Amino acid sequence: MMVENLPVPFDRRVWAEARTLRAAGYEVTVVCPRGKFALEPAEVIDGIQIYRHPLPLEAAGKLAYVVEYGASLFWEFVYAFKVFRATGFDAIHACNPPDVLFVVGAVFKFLFGKKFVFDHHDLNPELFEAKFARRGILWRLLVLLERSTFAVADISIATNESYRRIAVTRGRMPANRVFTVRSGPDLDRARPRPVDEGWRNRRAHMAAYVGVIGEQEGVDLLLRSMDHIVRELGRRDVQLVIVGAGPQLDSVRQLSQNLGLSDYVTFTGRVDDDLLMTILSTADVCVNPDRPNPMNDMSTMNKVMEYMALGKPIVQFDLKEGRVSAQDSSLYARNTDVADFGEKILELVDNPDRRSAMGALGRKRVLSQLSWSHEAPKLLAAYDALFAPETELAPVRRLRGTNE
């Protein structure tokens, strides 16, 4: 398994997939970058060999992305050959972004007869458009790279039905070779922890955000919602805790200071699981301020699933897949309306009964439909199809029809 944008085991989807395959009898090796809390170049966890390569920088501009992705592609090649020589493998399971790992897959597929699995985590053309607010030559190049990835793939794994449609239409992937495996939370990890009132900063109420801090995540919109709560509405009883790191962390910290919110907003950076779950367990409301754009509209956000697993009511903007996931466990603010977003946070913090009812709905939905335990069999069905003879594709198609 190859992943570029997060170290394992902190990429929760990749780690859940790796553990599921290992439990089913596969030998699994993961190649990923190094990062905070994951600096060891090599270690074995739960019987899974992990190799971590250097990452030169966390990209923010176009040139930085070229450097980051080029370096990652080099290291993924190096470690793929290392694993190939040491233990061998039957398949490469590549997770995007970026959509360049098909090059590694193509070398091993066409020279050595190995299978190639594309695990479609992000819509890179839409991600580019969200970051840079334009299309142009680079956008068209990303579409070409995406299409090349699908062309090399023996099977593709989509995180939701929106991504599945992209795979079949823009990616031209045969429909019976695309499997929907949602990013359901692992309930052994995403479970309530004892409340720590210190995170409230002596205030009665608390909202929490967890995730990457980048342009498309809309943390700046969240801060302006807090500014509306504190300055416009005069509420001094709400604390916001923001967990995570990313290329926009410094700029949103500066924005918080400029807005005079330093005492009302706590930035933690990236934290370990226990502290993360403690913070979310302490919160009254959890928020997802993803900026409305085609990528976010079609993407399933892991943070929303984790909020639901912990029984927390949510406030987010009105995006398609956000509604598919959260349904009635969330309130939906008008897109980019920071005042409406802030007022919906207050609507929940001021109504504990409604908070409790919405949180219970979300947790029940995760337990009954969306947790990883419901998705693991779909991943294994996809792998059954990967190694099945071509003549067995018809029953695979029936299995795929039950994925959503």
PDB file of N, CA, C and O in Angstrom, residues 183-242:
ATOM      1  N   SER A 183     -15.391   5.622   4.065  1.00  0.00           N
ATOM      2  CA  SER A 183     -14.403   5.785   5.137  1.00  0.00           C
ATOM      3  C   SER A 183     -15.093   5.779   6.494  1.00  0.00           C
ATOM      4  O   SER A 183     -15.199   6.811   7.162  1.00  0.00           O
ATOM      5  N   GLY A 184     -15.580   4.639   6.888  1.00  0.00           N
ATOM      6  CA  GLY A 184     -16.278   4.533   8.164  1.00  0.00           C
ATOM      7  C   GLY A 184     -15.312   4.566   9.333  1.00  0.00           C
ATOM      8  O   GLY A 184     -14.208   4.026   9.255  1.00  0.00           O
ATOM      9  N   PRO A 185     -15.694   5.180  10.453  1.00  0.00           N
ATOM     10  CA  PRO A 185     -14.809   5.234  11.619  1.00  0.00           C
ATOM     11  C   PRO A 185     -14.653   3.872  12.280  1.00  0.00           C
ATOM     12  O   PRO A 185     -15.587   3.071  12.316  1.00  0.00           O
ATOM     13  N   ASP A 186     -13.469   3.624  12.801  1.00  0.00           N
ATOM     14  CA  ASP A 186     -13.188   2.441  13.606  1.00  0.00           C
ATOM     15  C   ASP A 186     -13.650   2.747  15.027  1.00  0.00           C
ATOM     16  O   ASP A 186     -13.094   3.620  15.706  1.00  0.00           O
ATOM     17  N   LEU A 187     -14.657   2.044  15.500  1.00  0.00           N
ATOM     18  CA  LEU A 187     -15.255   2.363  16.798  1.00  0.00           C
ATOM     19  C   LEU A 187     -14.372   1.965  17.977  1.00  0.00           C
ATOM     20  O   LEU A 187     -14.615   2.411  19.104  1.00  0.00           O
ATOM     21  N   ASP A 188     -13.336   1.162  17.745  1.00  0.00           N
ATOM     22  CA  ASP A 188     -12.366   0.914  18.812  1.00  0.00           C
ATOM     23  C   ASP A 188     -11.533   2.163  19.076  1.00  0.00           C
ATOM     24  O   ASP A 188     -11.041   2.372  20.189  1.00  0.00           O
ATOM     25  N   ARG A 189     -11.374   2.984  18.046  1.00  0.00           N
ATOM     26  CA  ARG A 189     -10.599   4.219  18.187  1.00  0.00           C
ATOM     27  C   ARG A 189     -11.500   5.417  18.449  1.00  0.00           C
ATOM     28  O   ARG A 189     -11.259   6.197  19.370  1.00  0.00           O
ATOM     29  N   ALA A 190     -12.539   5.582  17.640  1.00  0.00           N
ATOM     30  CA  ALA A 190     -13.431   6.746  17.756  1.00  0.00           C
ATOM     31  C   ALA A 190     -14.489   6.458  18.812  1.00  0.00           C
ATOM     32  O   ALA A 190     -15.643   6.159  18.512  1.00  0.00           O
ATOM     33  N   ARG A 191     -14.073   6.528  20.048  1.00  0.00           N
ATOM     34  CA  ARG A 191     -14.984   6.262  21.165  1.00  0.00           C
ATOM     35  C   ARG A 191     -14.850   7.380  22.189  1.00  0.00           C
ATOM     36  O   ARG A 191     -13.791   8.020  22.295  1.00  0.00           O
ATOM     37  N   PRO A 192     -15.891   7.659  22.952  1.00  0.00           N
ATOM     38  CA  PRO A 192     -15.853   8.762  23.914  1.00  0.00           C
ATOM     39  C   PRO A 192     -14.753   8.577  24.957  1.00  0.00           C
ATOM     40  O   PRO A 192     -14.446   7.457  25.373  1.00  0.00           O
ATOM     41  N   ARG A 193     -14.155   9.689  25.355  1.00  0.00           N
ATOM     42  CA  ARG A 193     -13.171   9.731  26.432  1.00  0.00           C
ATOM     43  C   ARG A 193     -13.726  10.599  27.561  1.00  0.00           C
ATOM     44  O   ARG A 193     -14.673  11.367  27.366  1.00  0.00           O
ATOM     45  N   PRO A 194     -13.158  10.513  28.750  1.00  0.00           N
ATOM     46  CA  PRO A 194     -13.598  11.401  29.837  1.00  0.00           C
ATOM     47  C   PRO A 194     -13.450  12.870  29.458  1.00  0.00           C
ATOM     48  O   PRO A 194     -12.468  13.266  28.834  1.00  0.00           O
ATOM     49  N   VAL A 195     -14.434  13.663  29.830  1.00  0.00           N
ATOM     50  CA  VAL A 195     -14.431  15.091  29.521  1.00  0.00           C
ATOM     51  C   VAL A 195     -13.303  15.784  30.290  1.00  0.00           C
ATOM     52  O   VAL A 195     -13.043  15.476  31.448  1.00  0.00           O
ATOM     53  N   ASP A 196     -12.634  16.730  29.631  1.00  0.00           N
ATOM     54  CA  ASP A 196     -11.606  17.557  30.264  1.00  0.00           C
ATOM     55  C   ASP A 196     -12.048  19.014  30.167  1.00  0.00           C
ATOM     56  O   ASP A 196     -11.910  19.656  29.126  1.00  0.00           O
ATOM     57  N   GLU A 197     -12.579  19.539  31.246  1.00  0.00           N
ATOM     58  CA  GLU A 197     -13.165  20.879  31.242  1.00  0.00           C
ATOM     59  C   GLU A 197     -12.132  21.972  30.983  1.00  0.00           C
ATOM     60  O   GLU A 197     -12.493  23.089  30.632  1.00  0.00           O
ATOM     61  N   GLY A 198     -10.863  21.655  31.126  1.00  0.00           N
ATOM     62  CA  GLY A 198      -9.840  22.661  30.871  1.00  0.00           C
ATOM     63  C   GLY A 198      -9.870  23.205  29.456  1.00  0.00           C
ATOM     64  O   GLY A 198      -9.488  24.366  29.217  1.00  0.00           O
ATOM     65  N   TRP A 199     -10.329  22.400  28.503  1.00  0.00           N
ATOM     66  CA  TRP A 199     -10.394  22.851  27.117  1.00  0.00           C
ATOM     67  C   TRP A 199     -11.450  23.935  26.906  1.00  0.00           C
ATOM     68  O   TRP A 199     -11.423  24.636  25.900  1.00  0.00           O
ATOM     69  N   ARG A 200     -12.364  24.099  27.840  1.00  0.00           N
ATOM     70  CA  ARG A 200     -13.396  25.134  27.707  1.00  0.00           C
ATOM     71  C   ARG A 200     -12.871  26.536  28.046  1.00  0.00           C
ATOM     72  O   ARG A 200     -13.568  27.523  27.786  1.00  0.00           O
ATOM     73  N   ASN A 201     -11.670  26.600  28.629  1.00  0.00           N
ATOM     74  CA  ASN A 201     -11.093  27.902  28.972  1.00  0.00           C
ATOM     75  C   ASN A 201     -12.043  28.719  29.852  1.00  0.00           C
ATOM     76  O   ASN A 201     -12.244  29.924  29.636  1.00  0.00           O
ATOM     77  N   ARG A 202     -12.653  28.017  30.816  1.00  0.00           N
ATOM     78  CA  ARG A 202     -13.558  28.631  31.806  1.00  0.00           C
ATOM     79  C   ARG A 202     -14.862  29.139  31.174  1.00  0.00           C
ATOM     80  O   ARG A 202     -15.574  29.942  31.780  1.00  0.00           O
ATOM     81  N   ARG A 203     -15.180  28.676  29.993  1.00  0.00           N
ATOM     82  CA  ARG A 203     -16.427  29.103  29.350  1.00  0.00           C
ATOM     83  C   ARG A 203     -17.467  27.979  29.424  1.00  0.00           C
ATOM     84  O   ARG A 203     -17.136  26.803  29.524  1.00  0.00           O
ATOM     85  N   ALA A 204     -18.721  28.367  29.314  1.00  0.00           N
ATOM     86  CA  ALA A 204     -19.815  27.405  29.495  1.00  0.00           C
ATOM     87  C   ALA A 204     -19.938  26.437  28.325  1.00  0.00           C
ATOM     88  O   ALA A 204     -20.375  25.297  28.504  1.00  0.00           O
ATOM     89  N   HIS A 205     -19.587  26.883  27.126  1.00  0.00           N
ATOM     90  CA  HIS A 205     -19.827  26.083  25.928  1.00  0.00           C
ATOM     91  C   HIS A 205     -18.544  25.953  25.113  1.00  0.00           C
ATOM     92  O   HIS A 205     -17.655  26.797  25.176  1.00  0.00           O
ATOM     93  N   MET A 206     -18.508  24.895  24.288  1.00  0.00           N
ATOM     94  CA  MET A 206     -17.312  24.652  23.475  1.00  0.00           C
ATOM     95  C   MET A 206     -17.702  24.025  22.141  1.00  0.00           C
ATOM     96  O   MET A 206     -18.528  23.107  22.069  1.00  0.00           O
ATOM     97  N   ALA A 207     -17.090  24.538  21.079  1.00  0.00           N
ATOM     98  CA  ALA A 207     -17.185  23.941  19.745  1.00  0.00           C
ATOM     99  C   ALA A 207     -15.808  23.434  19.354  1.00  0.00           C
ATOM    100  O   ALA A 207     -14.785  23.970  19.805  1.00  0.00           O
ATOM    101  N   ALA A 208     -15.754  22.396  18.522  1.00  0.00           N
ATOM    102  CA  ALA A 208     -14.470  21.807  18.141  1.00  0.00           C
ATOM    103  C   ALA A 208     -14.439  21.494  16.659  1.00  0.00           C
ATOM    104  O   ALA A 208     -15.453  21.111  16.062  1.00  0.00           O
ATOM    105  N   TYR A 209     -13.248  21.655  16.097  1.00  0.00           N
ATOM    106  CA  TYR A 209     -12.970  21.290  14.706  1.00  0.00           C
ATOM    107  C   TYR A 209     -11.740  20.413  14.689  1.00  0.00           C
ATOM    108  O   TYR A 209     -10.759  20.667  15.399  1.00  0.00           O
ATOM    109  N   VAL A 210     -11.733  19.374  13.851  1.00  0.00           N
ATOM    110  CA  VAL A 210     -10.536  18.578  13.622  1.00  0.00           C
ATOM    111  C   VAL A 210     -10.370  18.389  12.126  1.00  0.00           C
ATOM    112  O   VAL A 210     -11.354  18.169  11.403  1.00  0.00           O
ATOM    113  N   GLY A 211      -9.129  18.499  11.650  1.00  0.00           N
ATOM    114  CA  GLY A 211      -8.895  18.259  10.233  1.00  0.00           C
ATOM    115  C   GLY A 211      -7.688  19.014   9.733  1.00  0.00           C
ATOM    116  O   GLY A 211      -6.985  19.715  10.474  1.00  0.00           O
ATOM    117  N   VAL A 212      -7.455  18.868   8.451  1.00  0.00           N
ATOM    118  CA  VAL A 212      -6.397  19.612   7.776  1.00  0.00           C
ATOM    119  C   VAL A 212      -6.760  21.092   7.788  1.00  0.00           C
ATOM    120  O   VAL A 212      -7.937  21.462   7.732  1.00  0.00           O
ATOM    121  N   ILE A 213      -5.759  21.937   7.878  1.00  0.00           N
ATOM    122  CA  ILE A 213      -5.998  23.375   7.834  1.00  0.00           C
ATOM    123  C   ILE A 213      -5.406  23.898   6.527  1.00  0.00           C
ATOM    124  O   ILE A 213      -4.215  24.206   6.420  1.00  0.00           O
ATOM    125  N   GLY A 214      -6.265  23.916   5.511  1.00  0.00           N
ATOM    126  CA  GLY A 214      -5.878  24.393   4.191  1.00  0.00           C
ATOM    127  C   GLY A 214      -6.933  25.326   3.653  1.00  0.00           C
ATOM    128  O   GLY A 214      -7.957  25.593   4.295  1.00  0.00           O
ATOM    129  N   GLU A 215      -6.727  25.819   2.461  1.00  0.00           N
ATOM    130  CA  GLU A 215      -7.641  26.798   1.873  1.00  0.00           C
ATOM    131  C   GLU A 215      -9.044  26.247   1.742  1.00  0.00           C
ATOM    132  O   GLU A 215     -10.023  26.904   2.095  1.00  0.00           O
ATOM    133  N   GLN A 216      -9.171  25.008   1.246  1.00  0.00           N
ATOM    134  CA  GLN A 216     -10.493  24.470   0.963  1.00  0.00           C
ATOM    135  C   GLN A 216     -11.243  24.021   2.211  1.00  0.00           C
ATOM    136  O   GLN A 216     -12.452  23.783   2.162  1.00  0.00           O
ATOM    137  N   GLU A 217     -10.538  23.907   3.354  1.00  0.00           N
ATOM    138  CA  GLU A 217     -11.210  23.473   4.580  1.00  0.00           C
ATOM    139  C   GLU A 217     -12.003  24.585   5.249  1.00  0.00           C
ATOM    140  O   GLU A 217     -12.760  24.323   6.190  1.00  0.00           O
ATOM    141  N   GLY A 218     -11.822  25.820   4.849  1.00  0.00           N
ATOM    142  CA  GLY A 218     -12.677  26.907   5.316  1.00  0.00           C
ATOM    143  C   GLY A 218     -12.508  27.281   6.775  1.00  0.00           C
ATOM    144  O   GLY A 218     -13.443  27.821   7.376  1.00  0.00           O
ATOM    145  N   VAL A 219     -11.331  27.047   7.355  1.00  0.00           N
ATOM    146  CA  VAL A 219     -11.137  27.420   8.758  1.00  0.00           C
ATOM    147  C   VAL A 219     -11.218  28.935   8.923  1.00  0.00           C
ATOM    148  O   VAL A 219     -11.635  29.434   9.968  1.00  0.00           O
ATOM    149  N   ASP A 220     -10.859  29.681   7.892  1.00  0.00           N
ATOM    150  CA  ASP A 220     -11.019  31.143   7.951  1.00  0.00           C
ATOM    151  C   ASP A 220     -12.495  31.520   8.074  1.00  0.00           C
ATOM    152  O   ASP A 220     -12.852  32.470   8.800  1.00  0.00           O
ATOM    153  N   LEU A 221     -13.369  30.778   7.394  1.00  0.00           N
ATOM    154  CA  LEU A 221     -14.805  31.039   7.518  1.00  0.00           C
ATOM    155  C   LEU A 221     -15.286  30.719   8.935  1.00  0.00           C
ATOM    156  O   LEU A 221     -16.129  31.437   9.494  1.00  0.00           O
ATOM    157  N   LEU A 222     -14.732  29.656   9.519  1.00  0.00           N
ATOM    158  CA  LEU A 222     -15.089  29.303  10.895  1.00  0.00           C
ATOM    159  C   LEU A 222     -14.691  30.420  11.863  1.00  0.00           C
ATOM    160  O   LEU A 222     -15.456  30.774  12.774  1.00  0.00           O
ATOM    161  N   LEU A 223     -13.504  30.987  11.669  1.00  0.00           N
ATOM    162  CA  LEU A 223     -13.065  32.085  12.543  1.00  0.00           C
ATOM    163  C   LEU A 223     -13.966  33.306  12.388  1.00  0.00           C
ATOM    164  O   LEU A 223     -14.274  33.998  13.368  1.00  0.00           O
ATOM    165  N   ARG A 224     -14.406  33.575  11.184  1.00  0.00           N
ATOM    166  CA  ARG A 224     -15.306  34.724  10.992  1.00  0.00           C
ATOM    167  C   ARG A 224     -16.678  34.438  11.602  1.00  0.00           C
ATOM    168  O   ARG A 224     -17.367  35.365  12.051  1.00  0.00           O
ATOM    169  N   SER A 225     -17.052  33.169  11.655  1.00  0.00           N
ATOM    170  CA  SER A 225     -18.279  32.813  12.382  1.00  0.00           C
ATOM    171  C   SER A 225     -18.122  33.076  13.874  1.00  0.00           C
ATOM    172  O   SER A 225     -19.041  33.576  14.535  1.00  0.00           O
ATOM    173  N   MET A 226     -16.941  32.738  14.406  1.00  0.00           N
ATOM    174  CA  MET A 226     -16.675  33.040  15.814  1.00  0.00           C
ATOM    175  C   MET A 226     -16.652  34.547  16.058  1.00  0.00           C
ATOM    176  O   MET A 226     -17.120  35.025  17.102  1.00  0.00           O
ATOM    177  N   ASP A 227     -16.130  35.293  15.112  1.00  0.00           N
ATOM    178  CA  ASP A 227     -16.129  36.748  15.242  1.00  0.00           C
ATOM    179  C   ASP A 227     -17.564  37.281  15.314  1.00  0.00           C
ATOM    180  O   ASP A 227     -17.876  38.187  16.095  1.00  0.00           O
ATOM    181  N   HIS A 228     -18.452  36.683  14.508  1.00  0.00           N
ATOM    182  CA  HIS A 228     -19.870  37.066  14.562  1.00  0.00           C
ATOM    183  C   HIS A 228     -20.466  36.739  15.932  1.00  0.00           C
ATOM    184  O   HIS A 228     -21.208  37.548  16.510  1.00  0.00           O
ATOM    185  N   ILE A 229     -20.127  35.562  16.467  1.00  0.00           N
ATOM    186  CA  ILE A 229     -20.636  35.159  17.779  1.00  0.00           C
ATOM    187  C   ILE A 229     -20.157  36.117  18.872  1.00  0.00           C
ATOM    188  O   ILE A 229     -20.940  36.594  19.701  1.00  0.00           O
ATOM    189  N   VAL A 230     -18.863  36.419  18.854  1.00  0.00           N
ATOM    190  CA  VAL A 230     -18.266  37.202  19.946  1.00  0.00           C
ATOM    191  C   VAL A 230     -18.514  38.688  19.778  1.00  0.00           C
ATOM    192  O   VAL A 230     -18.955  39.372  20.722  1.00  0.00           O
ATOM    193  N   ARG A 231     -18.261  39.216  18.578  1.00  0.00           N
ATOM    194  CA  ARG A 231     -18.306  40.671  18.394  1.00  0.00           C
ATOM    195  C   ARG A 231     -19.704  41.178  18.052  1.00  0.00           C
ATOM    196  O   ARG A 231     -20.160  42.171  18.618  1.00  0.00           O
ATOM    197  N   GLU A 232     -20.365  40.499  17.119  1.00  0.00           N
ATOM    198  CA  GLU A 232     -21.668  40.986  16.674  1.00  0.00           C
ATOM    199  C   GLU A 232     -22.781  40.627  17.653  1.00  0.00           C
ATOM    200  O   GLU A 232     -23.676  41.438  17.906  1.00  0.00           O
ATOM    201  N   LEU A 233     -22.730  39.414  18.185  1.00  0.00           N
ATOM    202  CA  LEU A 233     -23.799  38.962  19.075  1.00  0.00           C
ATOM    203  C   LEU A 233     -23.447  39.116  20.556  1.00  0.00           C
ATOM    204  O   LEU A 233     -24.294  38.884  21.418  1.00  0.00           O
ATOM    205  N   GLY A 234     -22.214  39.473  20.833  1.00  0.00           N
ATOM    206  CA  GLY A 234     -21.826  39.739  22.213  1.00  0.00           C
ATOM    207  C   GLY A 234     -21.772  38.525  23.109  1.00  0.00           C
ATOM    208  O   GLY A 234     -21.852  38.656  24.336  1.00  0.00           O
ATOM    209  N   ARG A 235     -21.584  37.337  22.532  1.00  0.00           N
ATOM    210  CA  ARG A 235     -21.515  36.112  23.332  1.00  0.00           C
ATOM    211  C   ARG A 235     -20.057  35.862  23.742  1.00  0.00           C
ATOM    212  O   ARG A 235     -19.179  35.738  22.893  1.00  0.00           O
ATOM    213  N   ARG A 236     -19.836  35.773  25.029  1.00  0.00           N
ATOM    214  CA  ARG A 236     -18.484  35.553  25.551  1.00  0.00           C
ATOM    215  C   ARG A 236     -18.362  34.181  26.214  1.00  0.00           C
ATOM    216  O   ARG A 236     -17.411  33.933  26.945  1.00  0.00           O
ATOM    217  N   ASP A 237     -19.336  33.302  25.948  1.00  0.00           N
ATOM    218  CA  ASP A 237     -19.407  32.028  26.669  1.00  0.00           C
ATOM    219  C   ASP A 237     -19.113  30.816  25.789  1.00  0.00           C
ATOM    220  O   ASP A 237     -19.417  29.681  26.165  1.00  0.00           O
ATOM    221  N   VAL A 238     -18.515  31.027  24.618  1.00  0.00           N
ATOM    222  CA  VAL A 238     -18.219  29.920  23.698  1.00  0.00           C
ATOM    223  C   VAL A 238     -16.723  29.894  23.398  1.00  0.00           C
ATOM    224  O   VAL A 238     -16.146  30.901  22.976  1.00  0.00           O
ATOM    225  N   GLN A 239     -16.110  28.739  23.593  1.00  0.00           N
ATOM    226  CA  GLN A 239     -14.706  28.524  23.241  1.00  0.00           C
ATOM    227  C   GLN A 239     -14.648  27.625  22.013  1.00  0.00           C
ATOM    228  O   GLN A 239     -15.425  26.669  21.892  1.00  0.00           O
ATOM    229  N   LEU A 240     -13.739  27.931  21.101  1.00  0.00           N
ATOM    230  CA  LEU A 240     -13.524  27.112  19.908  1.00  0.00           C
ATOM    231  C   LEU A 240     -12.145  26.477  19.992  1.00  0.00           C
ATOM    232  O   LEU A 240     -11.147  27.175  20.217  1.00  0.00           O
ATOM    233  N   VAL A 241     -12.073  25.160  19.811  1.00  0.00           N
ATOM    234  CA  VAL A 241     -10.802  24.437  19.781  1.00  0.00           C
ATOM    235  C   VAL A 241     -10.605  23.870  18.388  1.00  0.00           C
ATOM    236  O   VAL A 241     -11.477  23.151  17.872  1.00  0.00           O
ATOM    237  N   ILE A 242      -9.475  24.206  17.773  1.00  0.00           N
ATOM    238  CA  ILE A 242      -9.156  23.774  16.408  1.00  0.00           C
ATOM    239  C   ILE A 242      -7.980  22.816  16.469  1.00  0.00           C
ATOM    240  O   ILE A 242      -6.876  23.186  16.883  1.00  0.00           O
TER     241      ILE A 242
END
